[in-house]
Amino acid sequence: MAFAFVMLTAITSNANYDKNYDIRGNTHYYKTAESFSSGSGTEDDPYIITSWEEYNHMQVVGCGDEGIGVHFKLATDLNEHSNFYGDAVRNESIGTKDKPFQGVFDGDGHRAYSYAVLFDVVGENGIVRNLKNTLVRDAIAKINNGLIEDCRGEGDTGEAYVRTSNLGAIAGENTGHSTVTLTLFCFAKSEKKNPYDIDTKHSGIGGICGFNNGGIIEECYAEITIRVRYGRAVGGIAGDNTGGIIRNCYSRCYLVSEGIEAGGIVGKLNYGTVENCISRSPRTDGHKSSGEIAGAVYGDSKIINCYFSGLMVGNSTIDDAEYGWSVEDLEKLSTYKDLDFENIWIAKEGNIPMLRGYYFHPDCAFHWAWYYIERLSALDKISGYEDGTFRPDNTVTKAEFIKMINETTTQDIDVPYTDVPEWAMPYVKYAIYSELIDEHLTISDTLLGADKPITRLEAGVIVGRTTHQHWHKEL
């Protein structure tokens, strides 16, 4: 599960490659391209990014006043690679305080695997959207003053001994707007005897952002494990929410600390608002002040229409701290008042409501197979129907099944079957090329039965041949 740490950057030159240093002292190399693959930077014709080098070129084109209104689109997944020294080549952190990123970056559903923060500063006009299944070791943005939306992070931080404040998977500090974001990650995981991976006396550690400084966080989901030593202001959605708004968010977190102010939604709520949120955070071990919604509340703060079990606030100025509902009551629809089940939340009797944005296909919510459908969707193995539904109880045709488990090929393959729809042709070609289908799985020499429901036997044969290409000789 994914997360990240804020980055401190120093740049030097090394044989056409620049290098920067993250907060752990590791060296990362990056190189900047002189242009993009294609595009003119308009909304209809964005600059197309196909490599980290092209991504780094946004530092030149997308930042400052000249970057306002410039559009970029990611056309492929970005992974680390090596330079001629064998050193890992990764991204430069885009934007600075003097020249923040002011463009529009569309991930187009791709992954960006980065060990460095993707955007150092996103300006008021900056937009980052549609990064799916992003694996980050640092935040998407160190400081977000603009809009981050529809991003997913997943992975594992591994071991990290850092001494800094404001750590968050989406943003270290948020003064702008973060919406429809999902983080599934382990903030700290160590194989060492010392169970605390983050050894810090600083504050502001959260699933979505470390410090929500007057910003808005809404329709966000975080499922996290955080182990922190001596820290304060640790929360499932935000570590510190000062003057900001957190609404319509869902948190599942496991917090362990020797510090103070740990909350399922927010660690420290200071003149801020938490509204229409659900917290399922049963463990906040070791904290001197912990609660399902907030660890500690100060000033004129508001907690409105939130749902939880256990103690709402650990140490607060709110009179008569409230206890929440039992799990049984949280699974009853009658418990919930004034949640928007038409547009934001999705519910089914016998289950705790969930955010619609959590699912690739909302009609799979609470289905017994939802987890597997979501995982395959994240890997782009399945896509569902054009209307956004998956229809999990429908029968699967032979052509659909072949697409699910197959790849495509550039080989010029003759397809003898006349009933194969155009969308399935690349996958059927690969199935023929890989000898996954033969006369035993077809109706005749010219009919595959592409639109016929696939039988369990046929599916088993194709899966077996996919896993072990030589099995077909015995079947």
Short mmCIF file of C-alpha atoms in Angstrom, two decimals:
data_model
loop_
_atom_site.label_atom_id
_atom_site.label_comp_id
_atom_site.label_asym_id
_atom_site.label_seq_id
_atom_site.Cartn_x
_atom_site.Cartn_y
_atom_site.Cartn_z
CA MET A 1 0.00 0.00 0.00
CA ALA A 2 1.44 3.38 -0.93
CA PHE A 3 2.77 6.46 0.58
CA ALA A 4 5.37 9.02 0.46
CA PHE A 5 7.61 11.41 2.17
CA VAL A 6 8.21 15.08 1.57
CA MET A 7 11.38 15.74 -0.35
CA LEU A 8 14.22 18.20 0.19
CA THR A 9 15.95 18.89 -3.11
CA ALA A 10 19.46 19.91 -4.04
CA ILE A 11 20.55 19.81 -7.66
CA THR A 12 23.96 19.28 -9.19
CA SER A 13 25.17 18.29 -12.62
CA ASN A 14 26.55 14.88 -13.52
CA ALA A 15 27.23 13.93 -17.16
CA ASN A 16 23.93 15.26 -18.56
CA TYR A 17 22.03 13.88 -15.59
CA ASP A 18 21.00 16.03 -12.66
CA LYS A 19 20.62 14.56 -9.23
CA ASN A 20 18.64 15.38 -6.15
CA TYR A 21 18.64 14.10 -2.59
CA ASP A 22 15.59 12.96 -0.74
CA ILE A 23 15.04 13.47 2.95
CA ARG A 24 16.61 10.10 3.74
CA GLY A 25 19.86 11.14 2.06
CA ASN A 26 19.44 8.89 -0.99
CA THR A 27 20.60 10.18 -4.37
CA HIS A 28 18.19 10.17 -7.33
CA TYR A 29 19.18 11.01 -10.90
CA TYR A 30 16.95 12.62 -13.48
CA LYS A 31 17.26 14.00 -16.97
CA THR A 32 15.07 16.56 -18.71
CA ALA A 33 13.95 16.17 -22.33
CA GLU A 34 13.96 19.15 -24.70
CA SER A 35 10.43 18.48 -25.95
CA PHE A 36 7.40 16.21 -25.68
CA SER A 37 6.40 13.26 -27.86
CA SER A 38 3.62 15.26 -29.46
CA GLY A 39 0.93 17.85 -28.84
CA SER A 40 0.72 21.61 -28.66
CA GLY A 41 -0.30 22.03 -24.99
CA THR A 42 -3.93 22.98 -25.56
CA GLU A 43 -6.90 21.27 -23.93
CA ASP A 44 -7.80 19.53 -27.19
CA ASP A 45 -4.17 18.75 -28.09
CA PRO A 46 -2.21 18.35 -24.83
CA TYR A 47 1.50 17.70 -24.63
CA ILE A 48 1.95 13.91 -24.57
CA ILE A 49 4.32 12.47 -21.96
CA THR A 50 5.85 9.02 -22.50
CA SER A 51 8.97 9.11 -20.26
CA TRP A 52 10.33 10.61 -17.07
CA GLU A 53 12.55 12.85 -19.19
CA GLU A 54 9.46 14.33 -20.86
CA TYR A 55 7.72 14.53 -17.50
CA ASN A 56 10.65 16.55 -16.14
CA HIS A 57 10.27 19.00 -19.05
CA MET A 58 7.09 20.27 -17.36
CA GLN A 59 9.43 22.16 -15.05
CA VAL A 60 10.24 24.37 -18.05
CA VAL A 61 6.83 24.55 -19.75
CA GLY A 62 4.23 24.10 -17.01
CA CYS A 63 5.40 26.32 -14.16
CA GLY A 64 4.93 29.99 -13.38
CA ASP A 65 2.55 32.34 -15.17
CA GLU A 66 3.54 30.89 -18.56
CA GLY A 67 2.28 27.49 -17.40
CA ILE A 68 -1.30 28.66 -16.77
CA GLY A 69 -3.68 26.80 -19.08
CA VAL A 70 -1.02 24.48 -20.52
CA HIS A 71 -2.27 20.88 -20.72
CA PHE A 72 -0.27 17.66 -20.35
CA LYS A 73 -1.37 14.04 -20.68
CA LEU A 74 0.42 10.89 -19.60
CA ALA A 75 0.32 8.29 -22.39
CA THR A 76 1.97 5.35 -20.61
CA ASP A 77 2.93 4.06 -17.19
CA LEU A 78 6.14 5.61 -15.87
CA ASN A 79 8.61 3.39 -14.03
CA GLU A 80 12.14 4.02 -12.91
CA HIS A 81 15.02 3.06 -15.21
CA SER A 82 18.81 3.29 -15.10
CA ASN A 83 21.32 5.71 -16.61
CA PHE A 84 24.63 4.66 -18.09
CA TYR A 85 26.15 4.51 -14.59
CA GLY A 86 23.52 2.00 -13.53
CA ASP A 87 21.92 4.53 -11.20
CA ALA A 88 18.14 4.69 -10.95
CA VAL A 89 16.69 7.54 -13.05
CA ARG A 90 13.48 9.01 -11.73
CA ASN A 91 11.53 12.23 -11.79
CA GLU A 92 12.28 15.77 -10.90
CA SER A 93 9.81 17.31 -8.46
CA ILE A 94 7.82 19.78 -10.57
CA GLY A 95 7.22 23.34 -9.37
CA THR A 96 8.80 25.59 -6.76
CA LYS A 97 7.40 28.17 -4.36
CA ASP A 98 8.50 30.94 -6.71
CA LYS A 99 7.30 29.13 -9.86
CA PRO A 100 4.63 26.55 -8.90
CA PHE A 101 3.10 24.14 -11.38
CA GLN A 102 0.18 26.04 -12.95
CA GLY A 103 -0.75 23.67 -15.76
CA VAL A 104 -3.22 20.79 -16.05
CA PHE A 105 -1.74 17.29 -15.71
CA ASP A 106 -3.98 14.39 -16.74
CA GLY A 107 -2.65 10.97 -15.79
CA ASP A 108 -5.25 9.38 -18.12
CA GLY A 109 -5.53 6.40 -15.80
CA HIS A 110 -1.83 5.53 -15.90
CA ARG A 111 0.61 4.70 -13.12
CA ALA A 112 3.57 6.83 -12.10
CA TYR A 113 5.97 4.87 -9.90
CA SER A 114 8.10 7.48 -8.18
CA TYR A 115 10.50 7.58 -5.27
CA ALA A 116 10.38 11.38 -5.25
CA VAL A 117 7.48 13.75 -4.76
CA LEU A 118 5.81 14.22 -8.15
CA PHE A 119 5.00 17.91 -7.72
CA ASP A 120 6.90 20.05 -5.26
CA VAL A 121 4.35 22.87 -5.41
CA VAL A 122 1.02 22.90 -7.27
CA GLY A 123 -0.12 26.51 -7.77
CA GLU A 124 -3.61 27.97 -7.45
CA ASN A 125 -4.30 27.32 -11.14
CA GLY A 126 -2.66 23.89 -11.15
CA ILE A 127 -4.65 20.68 -11.59
CA VAL A 128 -3.45 17.09 -11.17
CA ARG A 129 -5.98 14.41 -11.98
CA ASN A 130 -6.64 10.84 -12.99
CA LEU A 131 -3.51 9.08 -11.77
CA LYS A 132 -4.62 5.52 -11.14
CA ASN A 133 -2.90 2.95 -8.95
CA THR A 134 0.01 5.34 -8.47
CA LEU A 135 2.84 3.88 -6.44
CA VAL A 136 4.62 6.69 -4.65
CA ARG A 137 7.22 6.76 -1.91
CA ASP A 138 6.72 10.52 -1.61
CA ALA A 139 3.53 12.52 -1.89
CA ILE A 140 1.91 13.42 -5.19
CA ALA A 141 2.40 17.04 -4.11
CA LYS A 142 4.51 18.45 -1.30
CA ILE A 143 2.32 21.57 -1.28
CA ASN A 144 -1.04 21.70 -3.05
CA ASN A 145 -2.60 25.12 -3.58
CA GLY A 146 -4.68 23.96 -6.54
CA LEU A 147 -6.78 20.87 -7.28
CA ILE A 148 -5.88 17.19 -6.98
CA GLU A 149 -8.67 14.85 -8.02
CA ASP A 150 -9.40 11.26 -8.97
CA CYS A 151 -6.02 9.85 -7.94
CA ARG A 152 -5.26 6.46 -6.43
CA GLY A 153 -2.19 5.48 -4.47
CA GLU A 154 -1.23 1.98 -3.42
CA GLY A 155 1.94 0.45 -2.11
CA ASP A 156 4.20 0.18 0.91
CA THR A 157 6.59 2.76 2.28
CA GLY A 158 8.94 0.12 3.62
CA GLU A 159 11.39 1.37 6.22
CA ALA A 160 11.80 5.10 6.63
CA TYR A 161 13.45 7.01 9.43
CA VAL A 162 12.65 10.66 8.74
CA ARG A 163 12.55 13.84 10.77
CA THR A 164 10.08 16.24 9.24
CA SER A 165 6.50 17.45 9.43
CA ASN A 166 3.51 17.36 7.07
CA LEU A 167 3.56 13.92 5.46
CA GLY A 168 0.66 12.75 3.29
CA ALA A 169 0.11 10.35 0.40
CA ILE A 170 -1.67 12.97 -1.72
CA ALA A 171 -0.19 16.19 -0.34
CA GLY A 172 2.15 17.16 2.44
CA GLU A 173 0.32 20.45 2.89
CA ASN A 174 -3.05 21.25 1.31
CA THR A 175 -4.38 24.78 1.02
CA GLY A 176 -6.31 23.96 -2.13
CA HIS A 177 -8.79 21.21 -2.97
CA SER A 178 -8.36 17.43 -2.94
CA THR A 179 -11.29 15.32 -4.04
CA VAL A 180 -12.13 11.73 -5.04
CA THR A 181 -8.73 10.39 -4.02
CA LEU A 182 -7.96 6.94 -2.68
CA THR A 183 -4.93 5.76 -0.75
CA LEU A 184 -4.31 2.17 0.24
CA PHE A 185 -0.96 1.98 1.89
CA CYS A 186 1.19 1.08 4.82
CA PHE A 187 2.78 4.27 6.10
CA ALA A 188 5.34 2.34 8.10
CA LYS A 189 6.43 -1.25 8.04
CA SER A 190 9.66 -2.54 9.51
CA GLU A 191 11.33 -5.90 9.81
CA LYS A 192 13.60 -4.51 12.53
CA LYS A 193 13.08 -4.98 16.24
CA ASN A 194 12.17 -1.34 16.63
CA PRO A 195 8.52 -1.21 15.50
CA TYR A 196 8.55 2.52 14.82
CA ASP A 197 9.56 3.36 11.29
CA ILE A 198 8.97 7.08 11.50
CA ASP A 199 11.08 8.51 14.27
CA THR A 200 9.93 12.11 14.51
CA LYS A 201 8.94 14.67 17.11
CA HIS A 202 7.23 16.74 14.46
CA SER A 203 3.55 16.84 13.52
CA GLY A 204 1.14 16.41 10.68
CA ILE A 205 0.97 12.83 9.35
CA GLY A 206 -2.12 11.74 7.42
CA GLY A 207 -3.45 9.38 4.82
CA ILE A 208 -4.50 12.08 2.36
CA CYS A 209 -2.45 15.03 3.61
CA GLY A 210 -0.27 15.91 6.56
CA PHE A 211 -1.47 19.48 7.12
CA ASN A 212 -4.80 20.67 5.74
CA ASN A 213 -4.14 24.39 6.06
CA GLY A 214 -7.49 25.99 5.24
CA GLY A 215 -8.03 23.64 2.31
CA ILE A 216 -10.87 21.31 1.34
CA ILE A 217 -10.64 17.52 1.37
CA GLU A 218 -13.74 15.68 0.20
CA GLU A 219 -14.83 12.28 -1.08
CA CYS A 220 -11.49 10.75 -0.10
CA TYR A 221 -10.80 7.25 1.18
CA ALA A 222 -7.76 6.12 3.14
CA GLU A 223 -6.90 2.65 4.37
CA ILE A 224 -3.63 2.91 6.23
CA THR A 225 -1.28 1.62 8.85
CA ILE A 226 0.77 4.29 10.62
CA ARG A 227 3.42 3.61 13.22
CA VAL A 228 5.05 6.76 14.48
CA ARG A 229 7.31 7.45 17.45
CA TYR A 230 6.88 10.61 19.51
CA GLY A 231 4.83 12.29 16.77
CA ARG A 232 1.66 14.31 17.17
CA ALA A 233 -1.30 15.14 14.94
CA VAL A 234 -1.67 11.78 13.18
CA GLY A 235 -4.90 11.04 11.30
CA GLY A 236 -6.43 8.72 8.76
CA ILE A 237 -7.38 11.55 6.39
CA ALA A 238 -5.30 14.49 7.69
CA GLY A 239 -2.80 14.85 10.48
CA ASP A 240 -3.62 18.49 11.23
CA ASN A 241 -6.77 20.24 10.01
CA THR A 242 -6.43 23.94 10.82
CA GLY A 243 -9.16 26.14 9.40
CA GLY A 244 -9.96 23.55 6.74
CA ILE A 245 -12.92 21.38 5.77
CA ILE A 246 -12.97 17.58 5.60
CA ARG A 247 -16.28 16.20 4.34
CA ASN A 248 -17.68 13.01 2.88
CA CYS A 249 -14.54 10.99 3.66
CA TYR A 250 -14.06 7.40 4.79
CA SER A 251 -11.12 6.19 6.85
CA ARG A 252 -9.91 2.77 7.91
CA CYS A 253 -6.68 3.19 9.81
CA TYR A 254 -4.50 1.44 12.34
CA LEU A 255 -2.45 3.94 14.33
CA VAL A 256 0.33 3.09 16.76
CA SER A 257 2.29 5.83 18.50
CA GLU A 258 3.88 7.04 21.70
CA GLY A 259 2.80 10.56 20.80
CA ILE A 260 -0.43 12.50 21.13
CA GLU A 261 -3.41 13.58 19.00
CA ALA A 262 -4.37 10.57 16.88
CA GLY A 263 -7.72 10.35 15.12
CA GLY A 264 -9.47 8.15 12.62
CA ILE A 265 -10.27 11.16 10.44
CA VAL A 266 -7.93 13.86 11.79
CA GLY A 267 -5.33 13.97 14.53
CA LYS A 268 -5.61 17.66 15.41
CA LEU A 269 -8.78 19.60 14.60
CA ASN A 270 -8.06 23.29 15.08
CA TYR A 271 -10.79 25.75 14.10
CA GLY A 272 -11.76 23.31 11.37
CA THR A 273 -14.75 21.26 10.25
CA VAL A 274 -15.31 17.53 9.79
CA GLU A 275 -18.65 16.71 8.19
CA ASN A 276 -20.47 13.64 6.84
CA CYS A 277 -17.52 11.28 7.45
CA ILE A 278 -17.30 7.60 8.40
CA SER A 279 -14.41 6.24 10.46
CA ARG A 280 -13.61 2.58 11.02
CA SER A 281 -10.41 2.96 13.01
CA PRO A 282 -10.56 0.55 15.92
CA ARG A 283 -6.91 0.80 16.93
CA THR A 284 -5.16 3.95 18.13
CA ASP A 285 -2.71 2.31 20.50
CA GLY A 286 -0.32 4.28 22.68
CA HIS A 287 -1.68 7.74 22.00
CA LYS A 288 -2.29 10.05 24.93
CA SER A 289 -5.21 11.57 23.06
CA SER A 290 -7.08 9.50 20.50
CA GLY A 291 -10.55 9.27 19.02
CA GLU A 292 -12.42 7.73 16.12
CA ILE A 293 -13.01 11.12 14.49
CA ALA A 294 -10.36 13.40 16.04
CA GLY A 295 -7.53 12.97 18.48
CA ALA A 296 -7.86 16.49 19.86
CA VAL A 297 -10.13 19.43 19.10
CA TYR A 298 -9.31 23.09 19.67
CA GLY A 299 -11.05 26.43 19.13
CA ASP A 300 -14.32 26.85 17.28
CA SER A 301 -14.23 23.47 15.53
CA LYS A 302 -17.22 21.52 14.27
CA ILE A 303 -17.91 17.80 13.90
CA ILE A 304 -21.17 17.36 12.01
CA ASN A 305 -23.06 14.18 11.11
CA CYS A 306 -20.17 11.72 11.41
CA TYR A 307 -20.43 7.97 12.03
CA PHE A 308 -18.04 5.84 14.06
CA SER A 309 -17.75 3.34 16.89
CA GLY A 310 -15.89 4.12 20.09
CA LEU A 311 -14.97 7.56 21.41
CA MET A 312 -15.50 10.44 18.97
CA VAL A 313 -12.78 12.77 20.33
CA GLY A 314 -9.90 11.97 22.63
CA ASN A 315 -9.16 15.37 24.19
CA SER A 316 -11.37 18.26 23.17
CA THR A 317 -13.06 21.48 24.04
CA ILE A 318 -16.35 20.00 22.83
CA ASP A 319 -18.57 19.35 25.83
CA ASP A 320 -19.80 15.83 26.56
CA ALA A 321 -17.58 13.86 24.21
CA GLU A 322 -19.75 11.38 22.37
CA TYR A 323 -19.52 7.64 21.94
CA GLY A 324 -20.52 6.16 18.62
CA TRP A 325 -22.54 3.23 17.35
CA SER A 326 -22.04 -0.49 17.50
CA VAL A 327 -20.89 -2.23 14.33
CA GLU A 328 -24.36 -3.77 14.05
CA ASP A 329 -25.94 -0.30 14.06
CA LEU A 330 -23.42 1.01 11.53
CA GLU A 331 -24.61 -1.72 9.16
CA LYS A 332 -28.22 -0.48 9.34
CA LEU A 333 -29.32 2.08 6.77
CA SER A 334 -31.66 3.64 9.30
CA THR A 335 -28.61 4.85 11.26
CA TYR A 336 -27.56 7.34 8.60
CA LYS A 337 -29.08 10.77 8.19
CA ASP A 338 -28.37 13.35 5.52
CA LEU A 339 -25.72 11.38 3.61
CA ASP A 340 -26.00 11.81 -0.16
CA PHE A 341 -26.68 8.27 -1.36
CA GLU A 342 -27.53 9.46 -4.86
CA ASN A 343 -24.19 10.97 -5.81
CA ILE A 344 -21.53 10.40 -3.14
CA TRP A 345 -22.23 7.38 -0.96
CA ILE A 346 -23.47 3.92 -1.81
CA ALA A 347 -25.23 1.70 0.70
CA LYS A 348 -26.76 -1.74 1.16
CA GLU A 349 -28.52 -3.07 4.23
CA GLY A 350 -26.15 -5.18 6.33
CA ASN A 351 -23.08 -3.22 5.21
CA ILE A 352 -21.38 0.01 6.24
CA PRO A 353 -21.81 2.61 3.45
CA MET A 354 -18.89 3.28 1.12
CA LEU A 355 -17.88 6.14 -1.16
CA ARG A 356 -18.93 5.68 -4.77
CA GLY A 357 -15.52 6.93 -5.89
CA TYR A 358 -13.91 3.93 -4.19
CA TYR A 359 -15.19 1.60 -6.89
CA PHE A 360 -14.24 1.48 -10.54
CA HIS A 361 -17.72 0.04 -11.04
CA PRO A 362 -20.25 1.14 -8.38
CA ASP A 363 -22.66 -1.65 -9.31
CA CYS A 364 -20.09 -4.09 -7.87
CA ALA A 365 -20.32 -2.53 -4.41
CA PHE A 366 -20.85 -5.17 -1.71
CA HIS A 367 -20.83 -7.97 -4.31
CA TRP A 368 -19.00 -11.11 -3.14
CA ALA A 369 -16.52 -10.71 -6.02
CA TRP A 370 -16.03 -6.93 -5.73
CA TYR A 371 -12.41 -7.16 -4.55
CA TYR A 372 -11.30 -9.28 -7.51
CA ILE A 373 -13.18 -7.11 -9.97
CA GLU A 374 -11.57 -3.97 -8.53
CA ARG A 375 -8.08 -5.47 -8.64
CA LEU A 376 -8.45 -6.56 -12.27
CA SER A 377 -9.87 -3.15 -13.14
CA ALA A 378 -6.85 -1.46 -11.54
CA LEU A 379 -4.58 -3.64 -13.69
CA ASP A 380 -6.61 -2.74 -16.82
CA LYS A 381 -7.48 -6.40 -17.36
CA ILE A 382 -11.20 -5.65 -17.36
CA SER A 383 -13.06 -2.45 -18.12
CA GLY A 384 -16.78 -3.12 -17.90
CA TYR A 385 -19.34 -1.42 -20.11
CA GLU A 386 -19.38 2.05 -21.65
CA ASP A 387 -21.97 3.28 -19.16
CA GLY A 388 -19.52 2.65 -16.28
CA THR A 389 -21.20 -0.52 -15.03
CA PHE A 390 -19.68 -3.97 -14.78
CA ARG A 391 -22.85 -6.06 -14.34
CA PRO A 392 -21.14 -8.70 -12.19
CA ASP A 393 -24.00 -11.21 -12.37
CA ASN A 394 -24.14 -11.25 -16.17
CA THR A 395 -22.82 -14.24 -18.05
CA VAL A 396 -19.41 -13.82 -19.72
CA THR A 397 -19.02 -14.50 -23.43
CA LYS A 398 -16.09 -16.36 -24.90
CA ALA A 399 -14.76 -13.16 -26.48
CA GLU A 400 -15.00 -11.25 -23.18
CA PHE A 401 -13.16 -13.99 -21.31
CA ILE A 402 -10.39 -14.14 -23.90
CA LYS A 403 -9.91 -10.38 -23.50
CA MET A 404 -9.74 -10.63 -19.71
CA ILE A 405 -6.83 -13.05 -19.60
CA ASN A 406 -5.06 -12.16 -22.81
CA GLU A 407 -2.66 -9.70 -24.33
CA THR A 408 -2.48 -8.40 -27.88
CA THR A 409 0.09 -9.16 -30.56
CA THR A 410 1.61 -7.28 -33.46
CA GLN A 411 1.96 -10.52 -35.40
CA ASP A 412 -0.01 -10.73 -38.65
CA ILE A 413 -2.35 -13.54 -37.65
CA ASP A 414 -5.06 -14.90 -39.92
CA VAL A 415 -8.34 -15.21 -38.02
CA PRO A 416 -10.60 -17.79 -39.71
CA TYR A 417 -13.61 -17.02 -37.53
CA THR A 418 -16.27 -14.76 -38.99
CA ASP A 419 -18.15 -14.03 -35.74
CA VAL A 420 -15.42 -12.18 -33.84
CA PRO A 421 -16.40 -8.54 -33.02
CA GLU A 422 -13.88 -5.88 -33.96
CA TRP A 423 -13.04 -4.94 -30.35
CA ALA A 424 -12.08 -8.55 -29.58
CA MET A 425 -9.99 -9.16 -32.71
CA PRO A 426 -6.55 -8.24 -31.20
CA TYR A 427 -7.14 -10.58 -28.26
CA VAL A 428 -8.39 -13.46 -30.40
CA LYS A 429 -5.32 -13.04 -32.62
CA TYR A 430 -3.10 -13.40 -29.58
CA ALA A 431 -5.09 -16.44 -28.40
CA ILE A 432 -4.54 -18.11 -31.79
CA TYR A 433 -0.87 -17.09 -31.83
CA SER A 434 -0.40 -18.53 -28.32
CA GLU A 435 -2.36 -21.71 -29.16
CA LEU A 436 -4.91 -21.04 -26.43
CA ILE A 437 -7.87 -21.96 -28.64
CA ASP A 438 -8.29 -24.84 -31.06
CA GLU A 439 -11.01 -26.93 -32.62
CA HIS A 440 -12.15 -28.17 -29.19
CA LEU A 441 -13.13 -24.63 -28.18
CA THR A 442 -14.88 -23.54 -31.39
CA ILE A 443 -18.22 -24.27 -33.03
CA SER A 444 -16.73 -24.92 -36.46
CA ASP A 445 -13.76 -23.99 -38.61
CA THR A 446 -15.28 -20.55 -39.21
CA LEU A 447 -17.25 -19.92 -36.00
CA LEU A 448 -15.62 -19.29 -32.62
CA GLY A 449 -18.87 -18.75 -30.74
CA ALA A 450 -17.49 -15.40 -29.61
CA ASP A 451 -20.83 -14.06 -28.36
CA LYS A 452 -21.89 -17.31 -26.71
CA PRO A 453 -21.62 -17.64 -22.91
CA ILE A 454 -18.39 -19.41 -22.04
CA THR A 455 -18.71 -22.62 -20.04
CA ARG A 456 -16.72 -23.36 -16.92
CA LEU A 457 -14.92 -26.15 -18.78
CA GLU A 458 -13.91 -23.83 -21.64
CA ALA A 459 -12.72 -21.19 -19.19
CA GLY A 460 -10.70 -23.77 -17.27
CA VAL A 461 -9.01 -25.01 -20.43
CA ILE A 462 -8.02 -21.49 -21.53
CA VAL A 463 -6.73 -20.58 -18.07
CA GLY A 464 -4.74 -23.82 -17.93
CA ARG A 465 -3.18 -23.16 -21.30
CA THR A 466 -2.39 -19.59 -20.32
CA THR A 467 -0.64 -20.71 -17.15
CA HIS A 468 1.19 -23.63 -18.69
CA GLN A 469 1.48 -23.31 -22.43
CA HIS A 470 2.19 -27.03 -22.94
CA TRP A 471 -0.87 -28.38 -21.14
CA HIS A 472 -2.93 -28.25 -24.32
CA LYS A 473 -1.05 -31.28 -25.68
CA GLU A 474 -2.61 -33.37 -22.95
CA LEU A 475 -6.11 -31.88 -23.00
#
